[in-house]
């Protein structure tokens, strides 16, 4: 969008195709995949980001069209031109995108992927009048399905109910991910380290969970020391995001985790009851070889990782600690009466206009409260763009990379 804004607009007497070319060049310079080119000798040819052959073709077409217009001195009525090409002041329209892409060179699946990618990138893609109704398109939400905005409000109310009933208790920790420079974007390291400390916890039954000082130690001391090592081994830059499975591999190589501790991996659509229940059931009904062992999980969702610690309280009672090192304010439904922590509730910290994302422990006293918490946790992270995507596209397993509902959970057990 910035590059489009800085492009010089054509002269006022130029044709509308000039404007199309300007926008097309700007888009292709940002999004155009570099085509495969070969020199005559067969060696690869380095090409610029803007595809020269596409630009040259458009320039020739523009020149021919301008000559024709100059010769005939005839212009289409303004209304027809606006109908043919609608250009938003900040975003290129789909007609501009189509003028850049050669539709014949894209398969139906590739076209569908392109539309999804452009949707998520913020480009205003609209269906053209010339659209072929037989062409395969991404499926849209069917009739009778509930809008995500309504689901968000319902799940918010559910979460408030279990909080009011005392089945969910929220406490905060006196630190958070990123408070120290060394822990920035360190959630992929913090979450598994919390699981490891849970396995090493020698507290007597019933399991009281990890004390606050341990959580602070993991975020402020262990993570800043370990995180740079992980990035260095993976060849990543400072503060770069890390894939959770890469961190697990690192911890396995360093002996902090062992392969026999791995229980299972779950994932899918967090808003799908079947997918979510599969994960929750895997926490409560572990394989026989892990019976009686401490269980914990790392959950990757919406570019963030949290830890879920299973606490055996005896007598068939189980609690679950959902530990978020950098929680959203909406997730906690912040209210001073909700918090039980060492942070003084008499202070004005919780009322500050600039929200301080203290790490949070959301303790669920039964499995149903955990389900309610995870549903609201997911919904509280969906922004307007996410909601628009969810309302327009059904879940597809092979398109999950684009989908804001996707989650992945790794379950581990003590040795």
Short mmCIF file of C-alpha atoms in Angstrom, two decimals:
data_model
loop_
_atom_site.label_atom_id
_atom_site.label_comp_id
_atom_site.label_asym_id
_atom_site.label_seq_id
_atom_site.Cartn_x
_atom_site.Cartn_y
_atom_site.Cartn_z
CA UNK A 1 0.00 0.00 0.00
CA UNK A 2 2.87 2.38 0.76
CA UNK A 3 4.49 1.68 -2.59
CA UNK A 4 1.20 2.23 -4.39
CA UNK A 5 0.78 5.55 -2.58
CA UNK A 6 4.23 6.74 -3.70
CA UNK A 7 3.75 5.75 -7.34
CA UNK A 8 3.23 8.80 -9.60
CA UNK A 9 -0.31 8.89 -10.92
CA UNK A 10 -0.82 9.27 -14.70
CA UNK A 11 -1.68 12.61 -16.24
CA UNK A 12 -5.31 13.65 -16.06
CA UNK A 13 -5.85 13.07 -19.78
CA UNK A 14 -4.45 9.54 -19.65
CA UNK A 15 -6.66 6.51 -20.08
CA UNK A 16 -7.92 4.38 -17.22
CA UNK A 17 -5.60 1.61 -18.35
CA UNK A 18 -2.70 3.86 -17.24
CA UNK A 19 -4.01 3.78 -13.69
CA UNK A 20 -4.47 0.04 -13.94
CA UNK A 21 -0.84 -0.31 -15.02
CA UNK A 22 0.42 1.84 -12.14
CA UNK A 23 -1.44 -0.28 -9.59
CA UNK A 24 -0.49 -3.50 -11.34
CA UNK A 25 3.22 -2.62 -11.29
CA UNK A 26 3.03 -1.79 -7.61
CA UNK A 27 1.26 -5.03 -6.78
CA UNK A 28 3.55 -7.18 -8.86
CA UNK A 29 6.59 -5.62 -7.21
CA UNK A 30 5.27 -6.78 -3.86
CA UNK A 31 3.47 -10.05 -4.53
CA UNK A 32 4.59 -11.45 -7.89
CA UNK A 33 6.34 -14.83 -7.51
CA UNK A 34 9.68 -14.87 -9.30
CA UNK A 35 9.25 -17.09 -12.36
CA UNK A 36 11.76 -19.73 -13.32
CA UNK A 37 14.11 -18.40 -16.02
CA UNK A 38 16.96 -20.09 -17.73
CA UNK A 39 19.85 -18.61 -19.70
CA UNK A 40 20.65 -20.08 -23.09
CA UNK A 41 23.45 -22.08 -21.49
CA UNK A 42 21.00 -23.56 -18.97
CA UNK A 43 22.28 -21.70 -15.91
CA UNK A 44 19.78 -19.85 -13.67
CA UNK A 45 19.13 -16.24 -14.50
CA UNK A 46 18.72 -13.77 -11.64
CA UNK A 47 15.61 -11.65 -12.27
CA UNK A 48 14.23 -8.62 -10.40
CA UNK A 49 11.19 -8.91 -8.15
CA UNK A 50 9.01 -7.19 -10.77
CA UNK A 51 8.55 -9.61 -13.66
CA UNK A 52 9.99 -7.74 -16.63
CA UNK A 53 8.07 -9.68 -19.23
CA UNK A 54 4.74 -8.92 -17.55
CA UNK A 55 5.59 -5.23 -17.34
CA UNK A 56 6.77 -5.06 -20.94
CA UNK A 57 3.61 -6.76 -22.15
CA UNK A 58 1.44 -4.30 -20.26
CA UNK A 59 3.45 -1.33 -21.53
CA UNK A 60 3.00 -2.48 -25.13
CA UNK A 61 -0.72 -3.00 -24.62
CA UNK A 62 -0.97 0.44 -23.01
CA UNK A 63 0.89 2.08 -25.88
CA UNK A 64 -1.32 0.44 -28.52
CA UNK A 65 -4.48 1.35 -26.64
CA UNK A 66 -3.35 4.97 -26.21
CA UNK A 67 -2.55 5.27 -29.90
CA UNK A 68 -6.02 3.95 -30.72
CA UNK A 69 -7.63 6.39 -28.33
CA UNK A 70 -5.60 9.32 -29.66
CA UNK A 71 -6.55 8.41 -33.22
CA UNK A 72 -10.26 8.06 -32.60
CA UNK A 73 -10.46 10.70 -29.86
CA UNK A 74 -13.33 8.71 -28.35
CA UNK A 75 -13.63 7.94 -24.64
CA UNK A 76 -16.13 5.71 -22.90
CA UNK A 77 -18.70 7.40 -20.68
CA UNK A 78 -17.53 7.88 -17.11
CA UNK A 79 -20.11 5.45 -15.75
CA UNK A 80 -18.89 2.64 -18.01
CA UNK A 81 -15.28 3.26 -17.08
CA UNK A 82 -16.13 3.17 -13.37
CA UNK A 83 -18.02 -0.07 -13.87
CA UNK A 84 -15.10 -1.58 -15.74
CA UNK A 85 -12.49 -0.62 -13.16
CA UNK A 86 -13.24 0.34 -9.57
CA UNK A 87 -10.08 1.49 -7.82
CA UNK A 88 -10.11 2.07 -4.07
CA UNK A 89 -8.00 5.01 -2.89
CA UNK A 90 -5.77 2.75 -0.81
CA UNK A 91 -6.31 -0.83 -2.01
CA UNK A 92 -6.12 -2.30 -5.52
CA UNK A 93 -9.38 -3.81 -6.71
CA UNK A 94 -9.70 -7.34 -7.97
CA UNK A 95 -9.80 -6.07 -11.56
CA UNK A 96 -6.29 -4.72 -11.05
CA UNK A 97 -5.18 -8.02 -9.58
CA UNK A 98 -6.75 -9.88 -12.50
CA UNK A 99 -5.00 -7.58 -14.99
CA UNK A 100 -1.70 -8.62 -13.44
CA UNK A 101 -2.33 -12.34 -13.15
CA UNK A 102 -2.84 -14.48 -16.19
CA UNK A 103 -5.86 -16.52 -15.10
CA UNK A 104 -5.11 -19.22 -17.65
CA UNK A 105 -1.80 -19.93 -15.90
CA UNK A 106 -3.44 -20.60 -12.53
CA UNK A 107 -5.27 -23.77 -11.58
CA UNK A 108 -8.57 -23.57 -9.72
CA UNK A 109 -6.84 -24.56 -6.47
CA UNK A 110 -4.12 -21.96 -6.99
CA UNK A 111 -6.72 -19.30 -7.67
CA UNK A 112 -8.52 -20.24 -4.48
CA UNK A 113 -5.27 -20.06 -2.51
CA UNK A 114 -4.48 -16.70 -4.07
CA UNK A 115 -7.84 -15.24 -3.09
CA UNK A 116 -7.40 -16.48 0.47
CA UNK A 117 -3.88 -15.01 0.67
CA UNK A 118 -5.04 -11.66 -0.68
CA UNK A 119 -7.96 -11.69 1.75
CA UNK A 120 -5.61 -12.14 4.72
CA UNK A 121 -3.15 -9.56 3.38
CA UNK A 122 -5.85 -6.90 3.44
CA UNK A 123 -6.29 -6.50 -0.31
CA UNK A 124 -9.83 -5.73 -1.40
CA UNK A 125 -10.70 -8.65 -3.65
CA UNK A 126 -14.13 -8.48 -5.30
CA UNK A 127 -15.88 -10.88 -7.60
CA UNK A 128 -15.87 -9.78 -11.25
CA UNK A 129 -18.89 -9.58 -13.50
CA UNK A 130 -17.09 -11.91 -15.91
CA UNK A 131 -16.59 -14.54 -13.21
CA UNK A 132 -17.22 -18.06 -14.42
CA UNK A 133 -19.72 -19.64 -12.03
CA UNK A 134 -18.37 -23.09 -12.83
CA UNK A 135 -14.89 -22.19 -11.57
CA UNK A 136 -13.97 -23.76 -8.24
CA UNK A 137 -13.96 -21.20 -5.41
CA UNK A 138 -13.24 -21.46 -1.66
CA UNK A 139 -16.39 -22.65 0.12
CA UNK A 140 -18.31 -19.99 2.02
CA UNK A 141 -20.31 -20.35 5.19
CA UNK A 142 -23.54 -22.23 4.55
CA UNK A 143 -27.03 -21.06 5.47
CA UNK A 144 -28.01 -21.42 9.11
CA UNK A 145 -24.47 -21.23 10.47
CA UNK A 146 -23.89 -18.79 13.33
CA UNK A 147 -21.72 -15.70 12.87
CA UNK A 148 -18.51 -15.72 14.88
CA UNK A 149 -19.51 -12.44 16.56
CA UNK A 150 -22.51 -14.20 18.13
CA UNK A 151 -20.38 -17.18 19.19
CA UNK A 152 -17.85 -14.83 20.77
CA UNK A 153 -20.52 -13.21 22.89
CA UNK A 154 -21.95 -16.59 23.93
CA UNK A 155 -18.55 -17.99 24.89
CA UNK A 156 -17.72 -14.80 26.75
CA UNK A 157 -20.88 -15.21 28.82
CA UNK A 158 -20.04 -18.87 29.46
CA UNK A 159 -16.60 -17.91 30.71
CA UNK A 160 -18.05 -15.23 32.97
CA UNK A 161 -20.48 -17.79 34.43
CA UNK A 162 -17.79 -20.33 35.37
CA UNK A 163 -15.75 -17.50 36.89
CA UNK A 164 -18.69 -16.36 38.97
CA UNK A 165 -19.29 -19.96 40.07
CA UNK A 166 -15.69 -20.23 41.26
CA UNK A 167 -14.87 -23.00 38.79
CA UNK A 168 -12.28 -20.76 37.13
CA UNK A 169 -9.83 -18.73 39.18
CA UNK A 170 -7.49 -16.16 37.66
CA UNK A 171 -4.24 -15.09 39.28
CA UNK A 172 -1.43 -12.97 37.89
CA UNK A 173 2.34 -13.21 38.13
CA UNK A 174 4.68 -10.26 38.73
CA UNK A 175 6.32 -10.59 35.33
CA UNK A 176 5.49 -11.39 31.72
CA UNK A 177 7.09 -12.48 28.48
CA UNK A 178 9.06 -9.60 26.99
CA UNK A 179 9.43 -7.61 30.22
CA UNK A 180 13.12 -8.42 29.92
CA UNK A 181 14.75 -8.04 26.52
CA UNK A 182 15.95 -11.63 26.53
CA UNK A 183 12.42 -13.05 26.72
CA UNK A 184 10.86 -11.22 23.75
CA UNK A 185 8.89 -13.65 21.56
CA UNK A 186 9.92 -16.41 23.92
CA UNK A 187 6.57 -18.11 24.48
CA UNK A 188 7.70 -21.18 22.50
CA UNK A 189 10.46 -21.68 25.08
CA UNK A 190 8.55 -20.58 28.20
CA UNK A 191 5.67 -23.04 27.71
CA UNK A 192 7.74 -26.27 27.46
CA UNK A 193 10.02 -25.12 30.30
CA UNK A 194 6.93 -24.78 32.51
CA UNK A 195 5.97 -28.33 31.56
CA UNK A 196 9.46 -29.57 32.46
CA UNK A 197 9.30 -27.90 35.87
CA UNK A 198 5.90 -29.50 36.43
CA UNK A 199 7.44 -32.93 35.81
CA UNK A 200 10.27 -32.16 38.25
CA UNK A 201 7.98 -30.78 40.94
CA UNK A 202 8.40 -32.98 44.04
CA UNK A 203 5.43 -31.47 45.89
CA UNK A 204 3.26 -33.99 47.71
CA UNK A 205 -0.23 -34.89 46.57
CA UNK A 206 -2.64 -33.32 46.00
CA UNK A 207 -0.64 -31.47 43.36
CA UNK A 208 -0.73 -27.73 44.23
CA UNK A 209 0.74 -26.66 40.88
CA UNK A 210 3.85 -24.60 40.22
CA UNK A 211 4.38 -21.75 42.70
CA UNK A 212 4.59 -18.18 41.40
CA UNK A 213 8.36 -17.86 42.04
CA UNK A 214 8.99 -20.80 39.68
CA UNK A 215 6.97 -19.13 36.93
CA UNK A 216 8.90 -15.89 37.45
CA UNK A 217 12.21 -17.78 37.38
CA UNK A 218 11.33 -19.46 34.08
CA UNK A 219 10.33 -16.20 32.36
CA UNK A 220 12.99 -13.88 33.77
CA UNK A 221 16.04 -16.13 34.17
CA UNK A 222 15.85 -19.43 32.31
CA UNK A 223 14.24 -18.16 29.10
CA UNK A 224 16.65 -15.21 28.50
CA UNK A 225 19.53 -17.65 28.87
CA UNK A 226 18.13 -20.39 26.64
CA UNK A 227 16.28 -18.43 23.96
CA UNK A 228 19.39 -16.98 22.23
CA UNK A 229 20.87 -20.49 22.04
CA UNK A 230 17.77 -21.80 20.30
CA UNK A 231 17.78 -18.98 17.76
CA UNK A 232 21.50 -19.34 17.12
CA UNK A 233 21.19 -23.06 16.45
CA UNK A 234 18.27 -22.49 14.10
CA UNK A 235 20.03 -19.62 12.32
CA UNK A 236 17.39 -17.08 13.32
CA UNK A 237 17.81 -13.39 14.00
CA UNK A 238 17.38 -11.75 17.39
CA UNK A 239 13.74 -11.67 18.60
CA UNK A 240 12.61 -13.88 15.68
CA UNK A 241 9.55 -16.06 16.15
CA UNK A 242 10.25 -19.78 16.53
CA UNK A 243 8.25 -22.83 15.47
CA UNK A 244 7.24 -24.84 18.59
CA UNK A 245 8.38 -28.17 17.17
CA UNK A 246 11.87 -26.72 16.57
CA UNK A 247 12.09 -25.78 20.25
CA UNK A 248 10.99 -29.28 21.26
CA UNK A 249 13.72 -30.76 19.06
CA UNK A 250 16.26 -28.46 20.71
CA UNK A 251 15.13 -29.48 24.21
CA UNK A 252 15.30 -33.16 23.21
CA UNK A 253 18.84 -32.73 21.88
CA UNK A 254 19.92 -30.99 25.11
CA UNK A 255 18.36 -33.70 27.29
CA UNK A 256 15.80 -31.39 28.90
CA UNK A 257 13.06 -33.55 27.39
CA UNK A 258 13.21 -37.22 26.39
CA UNK A 259 11.44 -38.91 23.51
CA UNK A 260 9.69 -41.36 25.82
CA UNK A 261 7.98 -38.42 27.50
CA UNK A 262 6.07 -37.58 24.35
CA UNK A 263 2.41 -38.61 24.62
CA UNK A 264 0.69 -37.34 21.47
CA UNK A 265 -0.01 -34.33 19.27
CA UNK A 266 -3.47 -32.92 18.53
CA UNK A 267 -4.71 -30.08 16.40
CA UNK A 268 -7.19 -28.71 13.94
CA UNK A 269 -9.99 -26.18 14.25
CA UNK A 270 -10.20 -24.91 17.82
CA UNK A 271 -13.80 -23.80 17.20
CA UNK A 272 -14.77 -27.33 16.16
CA UNK A 273 -16.19 -29.28 19.09
CA UNK A 274 -14.78 -32.55 17.78
CA UNK A 275 -11.24 -31.19 17.39
CA UNK A 276 -11.28 -29.43 20.76
CA UNK A 277 -12.71 -32.45 22.59
CA UNK A 278 -10.05 -34.67 21.05
CA UNK A 279 -7.41 -32.52 22.71
CA UNK A 280 -9.21 -32.23 26.06
CA UNK A 281 -9.86 -35.98 26.13
CA UNK A 282 -6.19 -36.66 25.47
CA UNK A 283 -5.40 -34.69 28.63
CA UNK A 284 -7.87 -36.60 30.78
CA UNK A 285 -7.59 -40.12 29.32
CA UNK A 286 -3.89 -40.76 28.69
CA UNK A 287 -2.53 -44.13 27.50
CA UNK A 288 -2.01 -46.75 30.19
CA UNK A 289 1.78 -46.37 30.25
CA UNK A 290 1.33 -42.75 31.35
CA UNK A 291 -1.26 -43.47 34.04
CA UNK A 292 -0.27 -41.93 37.35
CA UNK A 293 2.27 -39.65 35.65
CA UNK A 294 2.22 -35.88 35.62
CA UNK A 295 0.86 -34.57 32.30
CA UNK A 296 1.27 -31.19 30.63
CA UNK A 297 0.79 -29.69 27.18
CA UNK A 298 1.98 -26.79 25.06
CA UNK A 299 -0.72 -25.25 22.88
CA UNK A 300 0.15 -23.19 19.80
CA UNK A 301 -2.63 -20.86 18.65
CA UNK A 302 -2.75 -17.48 16.91
CA UNK A 303 1.08 -17.16 16.88
CA UNK A 304 1.31 -17.68 20.63
CA UNK A 305 2.06 -20.67 22.88
CA UNK A 306 0.59 -21.37 26.31
CA UNK A 307 1.11 -24.21 28.77
CA UNK A 308 -1.64 -26.36 30.28
CA UNK A 309 -0.63 -28.18 33.45
CA UNK A 310 -2.76 -31.10 34.63
CA UNK A 311 -3.02 -31.28 38.44
CA UNK A 312 -4.09 -34.55 40.07
CA UNK A 313 -5.91 -33.59 43.25
CA UNK A 314 -6.79 -37.12 44.32
CA UNK A 315 -10.18 -38.75 44.71
CA UNK A 316 -10.80 -38.49 40.95
CA UNK A 317 -10.55 -34.70 41.03
CA UNK A 318 -8.42 -32.94 38.43
CA UNK A 319 -7.53 -29.29 38.02
CA UNK A 320 -5.94 -27.63 34.99
CA UNK A 321 -3.66 -24.59 35.11
CA UNK A 322 -3.68 -22.61 31.85
CA UNK A 323 -0.54 -20.45 32.04
CA UNK A 324 -0.28 -17.58 29.56
CA UNK A 325 2.99 -15.63 29.60
CA UNK A 326 1.49 -12.70 27.64
CA UNK A 327 -2.31 -12.67 27.98
CA UNK A 328 -4.77 -10.46 26.15
CA UNK A 329 -6.73 -8.10 28.34
CA UNK A 330 -10.00 -9.38 26.85
CA UNK A 331 -9.07 -12.97 27.67
CA UNK A 332 -8.99 -12.28 31.39
CA UNK A 333 -12.13 -10.12 31.48
CA UNK A 334 -10.06 -8.09 33.94
CA UNK A 335 -11.68 -7.13 37.21
CA UNK A 336 -9.92 -6.69 40.58
CA UNK A 337 -12.16 -9.24 42.28
CA UNK A 338 -10.91 -11.90 39.84
CA UNK A 339 -7.27 -11.66 40.83
CA UNK A 340 -5.56 -13.54 43.65
CA UNK A 341 -1.89 -12.67 43.42
CA UNK A 342 0.96 -10.87 45.08
CA UNK A 343 0.09 -7.75 43.07
CA UNK A 344 -1.67 -5.32 45.38
CA UNK A 345 -5.30 -4.92 44.38
CA UNK A 346 -5.20 -1.53 46.10
CA UNK A 347 -2.81 -0.31 43.41
CA UNK A 348 -4.05 1.26 40.21
CA UNK A 349 -2.09 -1.13 37.96
CA UNK A 350 -5.15 -3.02 36.80
CA UNK A 351 -6.98 0.23 36.02
CA UNK A 352 -4.21 1.79 33.95
CA UNK A 353 -5.20 2.86 30.48
CA UNK A 354 -2.03 1.21 29.17
CA UNK A 355 -2.69 -2.44 29.94
CA UNK A 356 0.19 -4.32 31.56
CA UNK A 357 0.09 -7.93 30.33
CA UNK A 358 1.14 -9.68 33.55
CA UNK A 359 1.44 -13.42 33.01
CA UNK A 360 -1.72 -15.18 34.11
CA UNK A 361 -2.64 -18.51 35.64
CA UNK A 362 -6.21 -19.49 34.74
CA UNK A 363 -7.03 -22.39 37.05
CA UNK A 364 -9.91 -24.59 35.86
CA UNK A 365 -11.38 -26.81 38.59
CA UNK A 366 -12.99 -29.32 36.23
CA UNK A 367 -12.74 -30.46 32.62
CA UNK A 368 -15.88 -28.63 31.47
CA UNK A 369 -14.49 -25.37 32.85
CA UNK A 370 -11.34 -26.06 30.80
CA UNK A 371 -13.41 -26.42 27.61
CA UNK A 372 -15.22 -23.16 28.33
CA UNK A 373 -11.90 -21.43 29.01
CA UNK A 374 -10.29 -22.65 25.79
CA UNK A 375 -13.28 -21.57 23.70
CA UNK A 376 -13.21 -18.09 25.17
CA UNK A 377 -9.41 -17.95 25.00
CA UNK A 378 -9.65 -18.57 21.24
CA UNK A 379 -12.50 -16.12 20.62
CA UNK A 380 -10.83 -13.37 22.64
CA UNK A 381 -7.91 -13.41 20.20
CA UNK A 382 -9.94 -13.10 17.00
CA UNK A 383 -9.73 -9.61 15.52
CA UNK A 384 -12.08 -8.12 12.91
CA UNK A 385 -10.10 -9.56 10.03
CA UNK A 386 -10.14 -13.03 11.63
CA UNK A 387 -13.89 -12.82 12.16
CA UNK A 388 -14.46 -11.78 8.55
CA UNK A 389 -12.40 -14.73 7.34
CA UNK A 390 -14.21 -17.21 9.60
CA UNK A 391 -17.60 -15.91 8.47
CA UNK A 392 -16.62 -16.25 4.81
CA UNK A 393 -14.73 -19.55 4.74
CA UNK A 394 -15.48 -22.98 6.09
CA UNK A 395 -12.69 -24.93 7.73
CA UNK A 396 -10.61 -27.05 5.35
CA UNK A 397 -7.75 -29.21 6.60
CA UNK A 398 -5.63 -28.56 3.51
CA UNK A 399 -6.10 -24.78 3.88
CA UNK A 400 -5.33 -24.60 7.60
CA UNK A 401 -2.17 -22.52 7.08
CA UNK A 402 -4.41 -19.59 6.15
CA UNK A 403 -7.00 -20.18 8.84
CA UNK A 404 -6.99 -18.19 12.13
CA UNK A 405 -8.77 -21.10 13.88
CA UNK A 406 -5.90 -23.54 13.56
CA UNK A 407 -4.23 -24.84 16.73
CA UNK A 408 -1.67 -27.49 17.61
CA UNK A 409 -1.04 -29.09 20.99
CA UNK A 410 1.85 -31.30 22.13
CA UNK A 411 1.30 -33.51 25.18
CA UNK A 412 4.16 -34.62 27.43
CA UNK A 413 4.48 -36.72 30.59
CA UNK A 414 7.04 -37.12 33.34
CA UNK A 415 9.56 -39.94 33.02
#
